[in-house]
PDB file of C-alpha atoms in Angstrom:
ATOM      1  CA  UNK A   1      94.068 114.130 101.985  1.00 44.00           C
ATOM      2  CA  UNK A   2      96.711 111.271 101.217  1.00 43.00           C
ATOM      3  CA  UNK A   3      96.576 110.217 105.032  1.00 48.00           C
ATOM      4  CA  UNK A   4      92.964 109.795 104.533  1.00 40.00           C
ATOM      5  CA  UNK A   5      93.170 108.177 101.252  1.00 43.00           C
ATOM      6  CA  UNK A   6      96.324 105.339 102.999  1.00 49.00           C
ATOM      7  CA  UNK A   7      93.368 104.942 106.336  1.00 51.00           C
ATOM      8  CA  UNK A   8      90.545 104.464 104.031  1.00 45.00           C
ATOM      9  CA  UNK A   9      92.372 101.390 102.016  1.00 50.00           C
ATOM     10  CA  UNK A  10      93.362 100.272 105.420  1.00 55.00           C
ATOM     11  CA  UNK A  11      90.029 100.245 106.660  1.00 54.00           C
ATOM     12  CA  UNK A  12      88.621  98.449 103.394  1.00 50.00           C
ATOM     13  CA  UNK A  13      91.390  95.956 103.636  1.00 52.00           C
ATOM     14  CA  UNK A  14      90.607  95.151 106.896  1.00 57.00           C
ATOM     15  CA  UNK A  15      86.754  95.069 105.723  1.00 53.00           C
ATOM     16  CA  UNK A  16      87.450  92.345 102.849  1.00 57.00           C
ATOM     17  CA  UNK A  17      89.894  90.237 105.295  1.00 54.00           C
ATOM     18  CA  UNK A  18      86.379  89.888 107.416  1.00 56.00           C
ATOM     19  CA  UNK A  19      84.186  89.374 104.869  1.00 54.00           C
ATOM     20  CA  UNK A  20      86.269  86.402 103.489  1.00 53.00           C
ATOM     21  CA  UNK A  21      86.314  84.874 107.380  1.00 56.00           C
ATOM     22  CA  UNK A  22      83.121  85.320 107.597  1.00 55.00           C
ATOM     23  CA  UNK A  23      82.024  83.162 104.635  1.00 57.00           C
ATOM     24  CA  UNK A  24      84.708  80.764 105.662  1.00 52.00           C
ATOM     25  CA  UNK A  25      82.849  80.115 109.092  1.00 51.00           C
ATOM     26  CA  UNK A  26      79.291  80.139 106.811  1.00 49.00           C
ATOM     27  CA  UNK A  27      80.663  77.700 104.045  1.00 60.00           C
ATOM     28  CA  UNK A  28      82.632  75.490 106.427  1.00 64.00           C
ATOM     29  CA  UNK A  29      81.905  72.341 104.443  1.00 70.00           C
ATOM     30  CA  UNK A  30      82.247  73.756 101.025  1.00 71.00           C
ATOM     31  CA  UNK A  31      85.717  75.134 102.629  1.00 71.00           C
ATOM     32  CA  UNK A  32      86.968  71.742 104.171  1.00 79.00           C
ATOM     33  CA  UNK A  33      85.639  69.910 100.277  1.00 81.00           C
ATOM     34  CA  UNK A  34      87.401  72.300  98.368  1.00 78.00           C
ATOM     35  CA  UNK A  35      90.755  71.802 100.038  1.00 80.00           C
ATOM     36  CA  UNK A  36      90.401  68.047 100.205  1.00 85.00           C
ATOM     37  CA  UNK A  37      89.861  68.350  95.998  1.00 86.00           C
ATOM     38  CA  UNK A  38      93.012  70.650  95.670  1.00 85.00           C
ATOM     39  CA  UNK A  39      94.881  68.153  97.776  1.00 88.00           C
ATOM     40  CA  UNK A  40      93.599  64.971  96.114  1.00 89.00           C
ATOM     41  CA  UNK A  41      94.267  66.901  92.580  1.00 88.00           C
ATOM     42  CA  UNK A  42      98.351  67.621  93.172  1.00 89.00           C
ATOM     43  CA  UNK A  43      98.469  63.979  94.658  1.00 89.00           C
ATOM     44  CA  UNK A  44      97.174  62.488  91.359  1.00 89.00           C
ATOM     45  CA  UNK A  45     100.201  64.633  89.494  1.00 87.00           C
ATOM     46  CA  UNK A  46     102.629  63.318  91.988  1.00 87.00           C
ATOM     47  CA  UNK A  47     101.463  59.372  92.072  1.00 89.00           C
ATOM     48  CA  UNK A  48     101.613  60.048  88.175  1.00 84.00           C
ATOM     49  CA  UNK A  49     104.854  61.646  88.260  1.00 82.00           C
ATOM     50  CA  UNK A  50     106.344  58.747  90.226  1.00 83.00           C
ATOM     51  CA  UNK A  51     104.548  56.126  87.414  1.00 84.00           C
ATOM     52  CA  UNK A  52     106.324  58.197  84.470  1.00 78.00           C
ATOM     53  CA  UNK A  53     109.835  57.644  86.448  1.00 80.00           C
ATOM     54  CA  UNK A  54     108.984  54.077  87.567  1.00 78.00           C
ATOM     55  CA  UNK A  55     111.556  52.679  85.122  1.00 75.00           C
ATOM     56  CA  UNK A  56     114.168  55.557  84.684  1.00 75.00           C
ATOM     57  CA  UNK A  57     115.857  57.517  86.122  1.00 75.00           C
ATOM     58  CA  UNK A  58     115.565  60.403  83.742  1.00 78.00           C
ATOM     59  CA  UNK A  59     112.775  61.507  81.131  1.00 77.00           C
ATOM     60  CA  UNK A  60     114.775  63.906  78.571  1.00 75.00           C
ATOM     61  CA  UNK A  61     117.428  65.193  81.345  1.00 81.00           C
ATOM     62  CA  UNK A  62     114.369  65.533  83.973  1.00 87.00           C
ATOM     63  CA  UNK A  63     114.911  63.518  86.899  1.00 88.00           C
ATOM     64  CA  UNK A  64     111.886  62.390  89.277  1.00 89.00           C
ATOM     65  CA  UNK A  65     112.748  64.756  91.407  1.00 91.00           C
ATOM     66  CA  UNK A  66     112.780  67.344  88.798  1.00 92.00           C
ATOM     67  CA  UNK A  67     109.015  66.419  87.961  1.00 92.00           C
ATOM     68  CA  UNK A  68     108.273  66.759  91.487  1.00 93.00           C
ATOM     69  CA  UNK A  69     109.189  69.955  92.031  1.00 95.00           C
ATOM     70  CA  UNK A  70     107.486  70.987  88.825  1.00 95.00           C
ATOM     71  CA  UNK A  71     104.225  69.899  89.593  1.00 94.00           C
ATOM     72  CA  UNK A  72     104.241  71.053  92.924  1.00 96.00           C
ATOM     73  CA  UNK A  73     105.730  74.353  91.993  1.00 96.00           C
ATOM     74  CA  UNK A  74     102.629  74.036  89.449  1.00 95.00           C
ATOM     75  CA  UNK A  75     100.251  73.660  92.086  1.00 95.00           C
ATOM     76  CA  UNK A  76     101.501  76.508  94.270  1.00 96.00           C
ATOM     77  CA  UNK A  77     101.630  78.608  91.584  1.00 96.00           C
ATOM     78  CA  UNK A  78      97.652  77.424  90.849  1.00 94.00           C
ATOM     79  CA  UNK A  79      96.374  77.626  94.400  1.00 95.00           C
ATOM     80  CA  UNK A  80      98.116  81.442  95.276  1.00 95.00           C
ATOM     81  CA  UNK A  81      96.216  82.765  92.331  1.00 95.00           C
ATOM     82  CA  UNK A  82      93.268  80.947  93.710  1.00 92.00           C
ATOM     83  CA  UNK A  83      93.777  82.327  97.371  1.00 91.00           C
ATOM     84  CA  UNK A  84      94.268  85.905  96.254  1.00 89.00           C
ATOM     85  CA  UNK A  85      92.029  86.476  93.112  1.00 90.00           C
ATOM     86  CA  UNK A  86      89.721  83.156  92.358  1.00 86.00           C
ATOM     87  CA  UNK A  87      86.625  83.818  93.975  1.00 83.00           C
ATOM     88  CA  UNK A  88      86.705  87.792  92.369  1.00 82.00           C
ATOM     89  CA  UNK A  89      86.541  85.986  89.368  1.00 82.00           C
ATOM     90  CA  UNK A  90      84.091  83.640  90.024  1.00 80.00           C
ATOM     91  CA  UNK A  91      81.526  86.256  91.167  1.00 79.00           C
ATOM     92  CA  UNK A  92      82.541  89.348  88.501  1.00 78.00           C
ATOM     93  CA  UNK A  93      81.177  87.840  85.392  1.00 76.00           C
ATOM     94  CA  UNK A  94      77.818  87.496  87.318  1.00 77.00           C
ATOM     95  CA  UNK A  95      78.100  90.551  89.294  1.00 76.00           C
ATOM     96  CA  UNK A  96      78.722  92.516  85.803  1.00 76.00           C
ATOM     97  CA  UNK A  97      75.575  90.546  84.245  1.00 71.00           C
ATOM     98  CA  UNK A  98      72.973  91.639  86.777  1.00 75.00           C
ATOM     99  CA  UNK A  99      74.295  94.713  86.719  1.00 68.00           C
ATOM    100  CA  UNK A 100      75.767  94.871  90.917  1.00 69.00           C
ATOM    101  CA  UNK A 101      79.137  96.241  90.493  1.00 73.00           C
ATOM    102  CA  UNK A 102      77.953  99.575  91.759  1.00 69.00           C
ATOM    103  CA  UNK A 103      79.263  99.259  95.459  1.00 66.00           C
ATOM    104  CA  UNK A 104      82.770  98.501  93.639  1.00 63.00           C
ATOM    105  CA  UNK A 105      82.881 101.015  91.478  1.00 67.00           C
ATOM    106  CA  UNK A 106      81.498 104.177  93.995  1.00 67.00           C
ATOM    107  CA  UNK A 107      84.111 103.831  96.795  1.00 65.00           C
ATOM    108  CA  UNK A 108      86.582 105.991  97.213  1.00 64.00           C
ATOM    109  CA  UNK A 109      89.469 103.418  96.076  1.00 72.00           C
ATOM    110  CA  UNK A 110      90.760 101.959  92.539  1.00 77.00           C
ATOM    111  CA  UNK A 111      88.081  99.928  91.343  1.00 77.00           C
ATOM    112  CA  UNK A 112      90.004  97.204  89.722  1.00 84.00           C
ATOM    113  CA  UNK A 113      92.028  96.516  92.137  1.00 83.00           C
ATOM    114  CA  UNK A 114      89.366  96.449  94.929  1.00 79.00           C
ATOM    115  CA  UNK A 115      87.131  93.629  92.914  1.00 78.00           C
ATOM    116  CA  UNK A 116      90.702  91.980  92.095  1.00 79.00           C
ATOM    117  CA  UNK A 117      91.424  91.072  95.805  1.00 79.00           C
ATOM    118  CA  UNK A 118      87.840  91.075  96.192  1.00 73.00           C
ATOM    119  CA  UNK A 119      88.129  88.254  98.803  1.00 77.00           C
ATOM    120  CA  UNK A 120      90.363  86.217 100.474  1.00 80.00           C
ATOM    121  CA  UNK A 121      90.281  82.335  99.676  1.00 84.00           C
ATOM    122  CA  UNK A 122      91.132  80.775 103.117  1.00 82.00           C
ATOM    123  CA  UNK A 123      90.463  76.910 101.615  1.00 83.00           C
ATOM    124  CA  UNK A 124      93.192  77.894  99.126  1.00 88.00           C
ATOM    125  CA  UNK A 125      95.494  79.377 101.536  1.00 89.00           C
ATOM    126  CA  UNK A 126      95.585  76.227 103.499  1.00 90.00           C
ATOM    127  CA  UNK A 127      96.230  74.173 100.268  1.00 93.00           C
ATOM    128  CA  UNK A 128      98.877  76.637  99.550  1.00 95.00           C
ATOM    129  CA  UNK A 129     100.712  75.972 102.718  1.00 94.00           C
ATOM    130  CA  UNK A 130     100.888  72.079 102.187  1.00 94.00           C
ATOM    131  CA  UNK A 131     102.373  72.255  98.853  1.00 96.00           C
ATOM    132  CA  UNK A 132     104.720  75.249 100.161  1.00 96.00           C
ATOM    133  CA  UNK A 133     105.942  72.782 102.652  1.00 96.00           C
ATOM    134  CA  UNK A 134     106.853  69.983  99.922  1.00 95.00           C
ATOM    135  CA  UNK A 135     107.969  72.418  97.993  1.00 96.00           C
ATOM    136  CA  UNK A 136     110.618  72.937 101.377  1.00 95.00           C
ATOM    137  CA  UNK A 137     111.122  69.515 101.271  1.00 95.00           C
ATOM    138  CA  UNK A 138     111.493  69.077  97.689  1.00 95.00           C
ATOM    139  CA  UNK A 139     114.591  72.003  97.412  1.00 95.00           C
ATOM    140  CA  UNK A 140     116.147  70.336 100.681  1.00 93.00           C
ATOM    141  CA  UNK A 141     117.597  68.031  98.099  1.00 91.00           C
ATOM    142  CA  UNK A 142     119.538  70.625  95.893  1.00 92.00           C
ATOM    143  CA  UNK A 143     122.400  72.995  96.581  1.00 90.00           C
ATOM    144  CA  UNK A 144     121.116  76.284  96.061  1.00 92.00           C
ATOM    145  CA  UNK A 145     122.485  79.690  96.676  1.00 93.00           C
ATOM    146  CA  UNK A 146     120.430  82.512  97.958  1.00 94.00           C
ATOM    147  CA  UNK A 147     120.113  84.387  94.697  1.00 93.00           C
ATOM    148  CA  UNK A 148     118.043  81.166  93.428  1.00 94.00           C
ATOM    149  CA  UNK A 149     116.204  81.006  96.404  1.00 94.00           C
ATOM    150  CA  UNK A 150     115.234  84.623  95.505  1.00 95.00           C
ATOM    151  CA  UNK A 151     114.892  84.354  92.245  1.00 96.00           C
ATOM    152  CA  UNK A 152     112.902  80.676  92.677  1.00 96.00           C
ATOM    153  CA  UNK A 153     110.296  82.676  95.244  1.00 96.00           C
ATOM    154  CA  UNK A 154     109.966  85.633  92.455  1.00 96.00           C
ATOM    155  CA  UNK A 155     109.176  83.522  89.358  1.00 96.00           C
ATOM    156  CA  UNK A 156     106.407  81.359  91.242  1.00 97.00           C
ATOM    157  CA  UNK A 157     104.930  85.050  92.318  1.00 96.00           C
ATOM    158  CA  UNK A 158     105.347  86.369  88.515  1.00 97.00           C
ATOM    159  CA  UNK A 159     103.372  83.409  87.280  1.00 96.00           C
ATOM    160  CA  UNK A 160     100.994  83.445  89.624  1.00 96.00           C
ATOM    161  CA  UNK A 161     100.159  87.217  88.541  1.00 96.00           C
ATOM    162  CA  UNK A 162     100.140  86.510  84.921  1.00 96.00           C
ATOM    163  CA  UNK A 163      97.448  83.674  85.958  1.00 95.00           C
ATOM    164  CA  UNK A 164      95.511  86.296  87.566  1.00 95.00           C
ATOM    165  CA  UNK A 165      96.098  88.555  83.815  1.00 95.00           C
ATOM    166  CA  UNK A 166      94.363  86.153  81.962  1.00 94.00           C
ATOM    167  CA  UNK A 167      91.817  85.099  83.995  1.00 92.00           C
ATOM    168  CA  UNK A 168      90.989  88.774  84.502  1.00 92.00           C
ATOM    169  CA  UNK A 169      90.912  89.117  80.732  1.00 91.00           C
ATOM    170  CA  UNK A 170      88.516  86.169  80.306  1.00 89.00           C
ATOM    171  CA  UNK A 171      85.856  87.539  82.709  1.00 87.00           C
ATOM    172  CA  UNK A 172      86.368  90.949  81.502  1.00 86.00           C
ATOM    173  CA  UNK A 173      84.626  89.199  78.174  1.00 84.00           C
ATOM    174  CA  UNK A 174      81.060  89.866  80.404  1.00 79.00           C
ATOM    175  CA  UNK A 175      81.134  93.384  79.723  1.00 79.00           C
ATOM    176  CA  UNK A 176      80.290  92.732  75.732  1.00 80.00           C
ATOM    177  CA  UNK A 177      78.918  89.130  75.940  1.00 77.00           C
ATOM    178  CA  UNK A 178      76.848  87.086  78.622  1.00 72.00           C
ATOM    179  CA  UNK A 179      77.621  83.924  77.232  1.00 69.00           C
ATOM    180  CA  UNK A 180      81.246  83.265  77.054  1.00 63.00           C
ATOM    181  CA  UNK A 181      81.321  80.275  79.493  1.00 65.00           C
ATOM    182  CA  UNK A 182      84.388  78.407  76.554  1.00 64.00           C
ATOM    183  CA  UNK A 183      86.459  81.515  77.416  1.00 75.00           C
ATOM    184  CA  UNK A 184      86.053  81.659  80.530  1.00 75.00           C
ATOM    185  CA  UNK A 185      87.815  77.983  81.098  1.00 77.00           C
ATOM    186  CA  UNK A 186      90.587  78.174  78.801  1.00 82.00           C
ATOM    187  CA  UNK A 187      93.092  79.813  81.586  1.00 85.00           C
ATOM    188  CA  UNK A 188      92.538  77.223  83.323  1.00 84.00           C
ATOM    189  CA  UNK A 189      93.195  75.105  80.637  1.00 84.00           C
ATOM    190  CA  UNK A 190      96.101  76.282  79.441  1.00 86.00           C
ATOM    191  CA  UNK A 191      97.359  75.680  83.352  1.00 88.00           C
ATOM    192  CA  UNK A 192      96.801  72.242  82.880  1.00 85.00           C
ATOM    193  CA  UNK A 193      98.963  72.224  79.733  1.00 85.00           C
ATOM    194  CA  UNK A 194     101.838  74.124  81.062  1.00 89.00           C
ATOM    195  CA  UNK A 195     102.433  72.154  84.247  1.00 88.00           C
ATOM    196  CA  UNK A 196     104.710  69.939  82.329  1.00 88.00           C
ATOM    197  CA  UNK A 197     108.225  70.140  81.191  1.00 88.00           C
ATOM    198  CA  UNK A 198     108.990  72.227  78.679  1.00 88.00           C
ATOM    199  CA  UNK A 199     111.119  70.024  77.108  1.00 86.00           C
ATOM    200  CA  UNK A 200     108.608  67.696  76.161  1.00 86.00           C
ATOM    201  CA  UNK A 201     106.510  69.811  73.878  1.00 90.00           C
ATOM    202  CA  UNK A 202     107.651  70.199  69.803  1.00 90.00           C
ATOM    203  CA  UNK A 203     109.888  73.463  69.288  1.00 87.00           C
ATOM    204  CA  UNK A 204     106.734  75.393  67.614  1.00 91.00           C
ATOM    205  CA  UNK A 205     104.225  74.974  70.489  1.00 89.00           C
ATOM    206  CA  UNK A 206     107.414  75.641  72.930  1.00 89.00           C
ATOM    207  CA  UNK A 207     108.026  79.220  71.022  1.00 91.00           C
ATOM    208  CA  UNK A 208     104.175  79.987  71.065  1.00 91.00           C
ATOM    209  CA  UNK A 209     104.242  79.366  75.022  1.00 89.00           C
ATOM    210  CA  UNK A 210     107.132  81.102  76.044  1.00 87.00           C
ATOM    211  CA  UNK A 211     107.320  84.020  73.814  1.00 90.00           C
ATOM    212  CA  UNK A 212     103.288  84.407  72.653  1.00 90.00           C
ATOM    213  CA  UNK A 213     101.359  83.500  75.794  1.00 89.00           C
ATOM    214  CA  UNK A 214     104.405  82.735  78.188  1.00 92.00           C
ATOM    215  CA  UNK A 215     102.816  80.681  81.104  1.00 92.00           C
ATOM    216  CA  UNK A 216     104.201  77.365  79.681  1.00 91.00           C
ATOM    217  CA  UNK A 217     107.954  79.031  80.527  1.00 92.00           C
ATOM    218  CA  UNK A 218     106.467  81.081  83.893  1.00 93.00           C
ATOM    219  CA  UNK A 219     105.091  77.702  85.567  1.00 95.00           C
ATOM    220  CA  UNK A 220     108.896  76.150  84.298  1.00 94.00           C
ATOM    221  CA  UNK A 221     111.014  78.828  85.000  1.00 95.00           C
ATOM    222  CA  UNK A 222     110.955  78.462  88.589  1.00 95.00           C
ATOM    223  CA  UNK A 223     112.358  74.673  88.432  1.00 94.00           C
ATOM    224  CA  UNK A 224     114.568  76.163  85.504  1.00 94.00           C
ATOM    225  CA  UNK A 225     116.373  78.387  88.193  1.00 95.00           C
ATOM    226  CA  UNK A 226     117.128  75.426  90.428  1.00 94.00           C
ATOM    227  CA  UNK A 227     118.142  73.190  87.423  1.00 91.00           C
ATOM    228  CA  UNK A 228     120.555  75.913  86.909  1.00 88.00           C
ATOM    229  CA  UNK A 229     119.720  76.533  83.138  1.00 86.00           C
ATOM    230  CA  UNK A 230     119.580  79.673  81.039  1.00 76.00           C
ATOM    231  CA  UNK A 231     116.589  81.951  82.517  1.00 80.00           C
ATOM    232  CA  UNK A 232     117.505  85.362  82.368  1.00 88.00           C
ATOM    233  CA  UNK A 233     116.138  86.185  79.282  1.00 91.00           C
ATOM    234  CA  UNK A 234     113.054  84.680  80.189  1.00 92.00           C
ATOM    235  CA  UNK A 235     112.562  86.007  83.747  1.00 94.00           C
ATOM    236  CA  UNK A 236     113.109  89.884  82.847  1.00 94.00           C
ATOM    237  CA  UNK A 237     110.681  88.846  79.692  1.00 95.00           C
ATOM    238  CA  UNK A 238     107.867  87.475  81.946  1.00 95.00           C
ATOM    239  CA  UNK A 239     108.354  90.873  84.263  1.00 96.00           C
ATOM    240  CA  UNK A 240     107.821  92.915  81.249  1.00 96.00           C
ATOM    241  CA  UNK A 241     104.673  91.148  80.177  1.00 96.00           C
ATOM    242  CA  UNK A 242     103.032  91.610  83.462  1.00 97.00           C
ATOM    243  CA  UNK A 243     103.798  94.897  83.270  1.00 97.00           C
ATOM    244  CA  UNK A 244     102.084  95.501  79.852  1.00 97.00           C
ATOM    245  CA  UNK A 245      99.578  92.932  80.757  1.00 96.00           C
ATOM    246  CA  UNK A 246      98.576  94.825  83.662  1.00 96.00           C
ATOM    247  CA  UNK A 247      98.366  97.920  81.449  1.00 96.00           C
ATOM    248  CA  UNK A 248      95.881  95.959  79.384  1.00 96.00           C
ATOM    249  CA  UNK A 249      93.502  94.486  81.727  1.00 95.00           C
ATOM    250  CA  UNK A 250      93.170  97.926  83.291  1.00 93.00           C
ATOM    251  CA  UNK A 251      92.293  99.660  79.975  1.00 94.00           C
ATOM    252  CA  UNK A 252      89.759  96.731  79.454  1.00 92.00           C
ATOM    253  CA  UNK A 253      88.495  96.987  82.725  1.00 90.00           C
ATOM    254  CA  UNK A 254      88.085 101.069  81.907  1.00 88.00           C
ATOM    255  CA  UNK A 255      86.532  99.944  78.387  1.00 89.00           C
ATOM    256  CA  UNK A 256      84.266  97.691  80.131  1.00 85.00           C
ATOM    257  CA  UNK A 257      82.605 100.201  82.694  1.00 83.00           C
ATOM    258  CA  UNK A 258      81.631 102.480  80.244  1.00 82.00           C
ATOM    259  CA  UNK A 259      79.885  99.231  78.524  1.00 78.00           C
ATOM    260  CA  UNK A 260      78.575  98.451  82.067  1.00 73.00           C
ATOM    261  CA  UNK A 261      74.430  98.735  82.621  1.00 65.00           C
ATOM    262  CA  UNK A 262      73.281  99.149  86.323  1.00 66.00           C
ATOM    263  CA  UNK A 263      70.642  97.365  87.601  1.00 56.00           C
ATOM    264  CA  UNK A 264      69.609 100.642  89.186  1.00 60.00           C
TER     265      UNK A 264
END
């Protein structure tokens, strides 16, 4: 019964991987525009990273190269979420309005996580490879040992997933309301925010985003390893988070299938 359970995730695995090829061949164009925008996007933060350090050489014990690694870090960070779990998003909060989440729900796997890696973002991938390399380029400049290396890799993936929790707790909103279009933004919103030194925003708003909703100190943390500054504390906090978050958008998503209406 388990080996049929492990060759039955394979094959749906397998089946998604397709699917999201499939609609990359289809959408070609809206592929190739939607990696040209991600691209143009980080090189607006970079061209404005290099204006903030035009006359400088450090911005509150930031260097430029410090910035730069932020907001690329930033941007990876942005575009794994978006090749792993953006387009599941995109399509739930419709899917759950008309009532089509039946297919998800009846197969023989963990609902939640089969509409979270719904599909594969391919345009997002290849973004996510470009800043990957810069990011290579970027850390060619420090001394680092392994254990940051590690450590560097880890925090990028534990913000990335604690992207993915609030995103999947803004959608999740469709199973009570249809409307909820301002909610549905603000994760993105907040990325925007956080994708800036730490050190520039007032102590208050600094304690509300590391401690309260921590993505201000999971998009810096990364660069915090490399700068070599406290991040313990922080790192084992953001792991515990997505571990309760991950609790939470599960018992949501639970909460919000018993509100769920078929269309059938």
């Amino acid at each position: 019964m388990k080996g049929w359970g492990h060759k039955m995730t394979a094959k749906l695995f397998k089946t998604l991987i397709n699917h999201s090829i499939q609609e990359l061949l289809i959408n070609r164009q809206t592929a190739i525009i939607t990696f040209i925008l991600g691209i143009i996007f980080y090189l607006l933060e970079v061209v404005a990273g290099i204006v903030f350090f035009d006359h400088t050489d450090s911005l509150l014990g930031w260097s430029r190269q410090d910035y730069l690694l932020l907001v690329t870090t930033a941007s990876t960070i942005s575009f794994l979420y978006q090749t792993l779990f953006a387009i599941s998003h995109e399509n739930l909060t419709e899917v759950i309005i008309e009532g089509e989440l039946d297919h998800s729900i009846i197969r023989p796997v963990d609902s939640f996580w089969y509409y979270a890696l719904y599909r594969v973002d391919f345009s997002s991938a290849l973004n996510l490879l470009v800043t990957t390399g810069v990011l290579v380029y970027l850390l060619s400049d420090y001394t680092l040992s392994v254990t940051q290396i590690v450590l560097f890799v880890l925090a990028i993936i534990l913000a990335a997933y604690f992207l993915f929790i609030l995103n999947q707790l803004a959608v999740s909103v469709s199973f009570w309301k249809d409307n909820a279009n301002s909610i549905f933004g603000l994760p993105e919103y907040l990325m925007e925010f956080s994708s800036r030194p730490l050190v520039v925003y007032p102590g208050a708003i600094r304690f509300i985003f590391t401690w309260c909703i921590p993505l201000l100190i999971g998009i810096n943390l990364p660069v915090l390893i490399i700068r070599k500054e406290a991040y313990q504390l922080n790192l084992i906090y953001l792991m515990i988070v997505n571990l309760l978050g991950t609790i939470l958008v599960r018992f949501v998503w639970m909460k919000g299938l018993k509100q769920y209406v078929s269309a059938n």
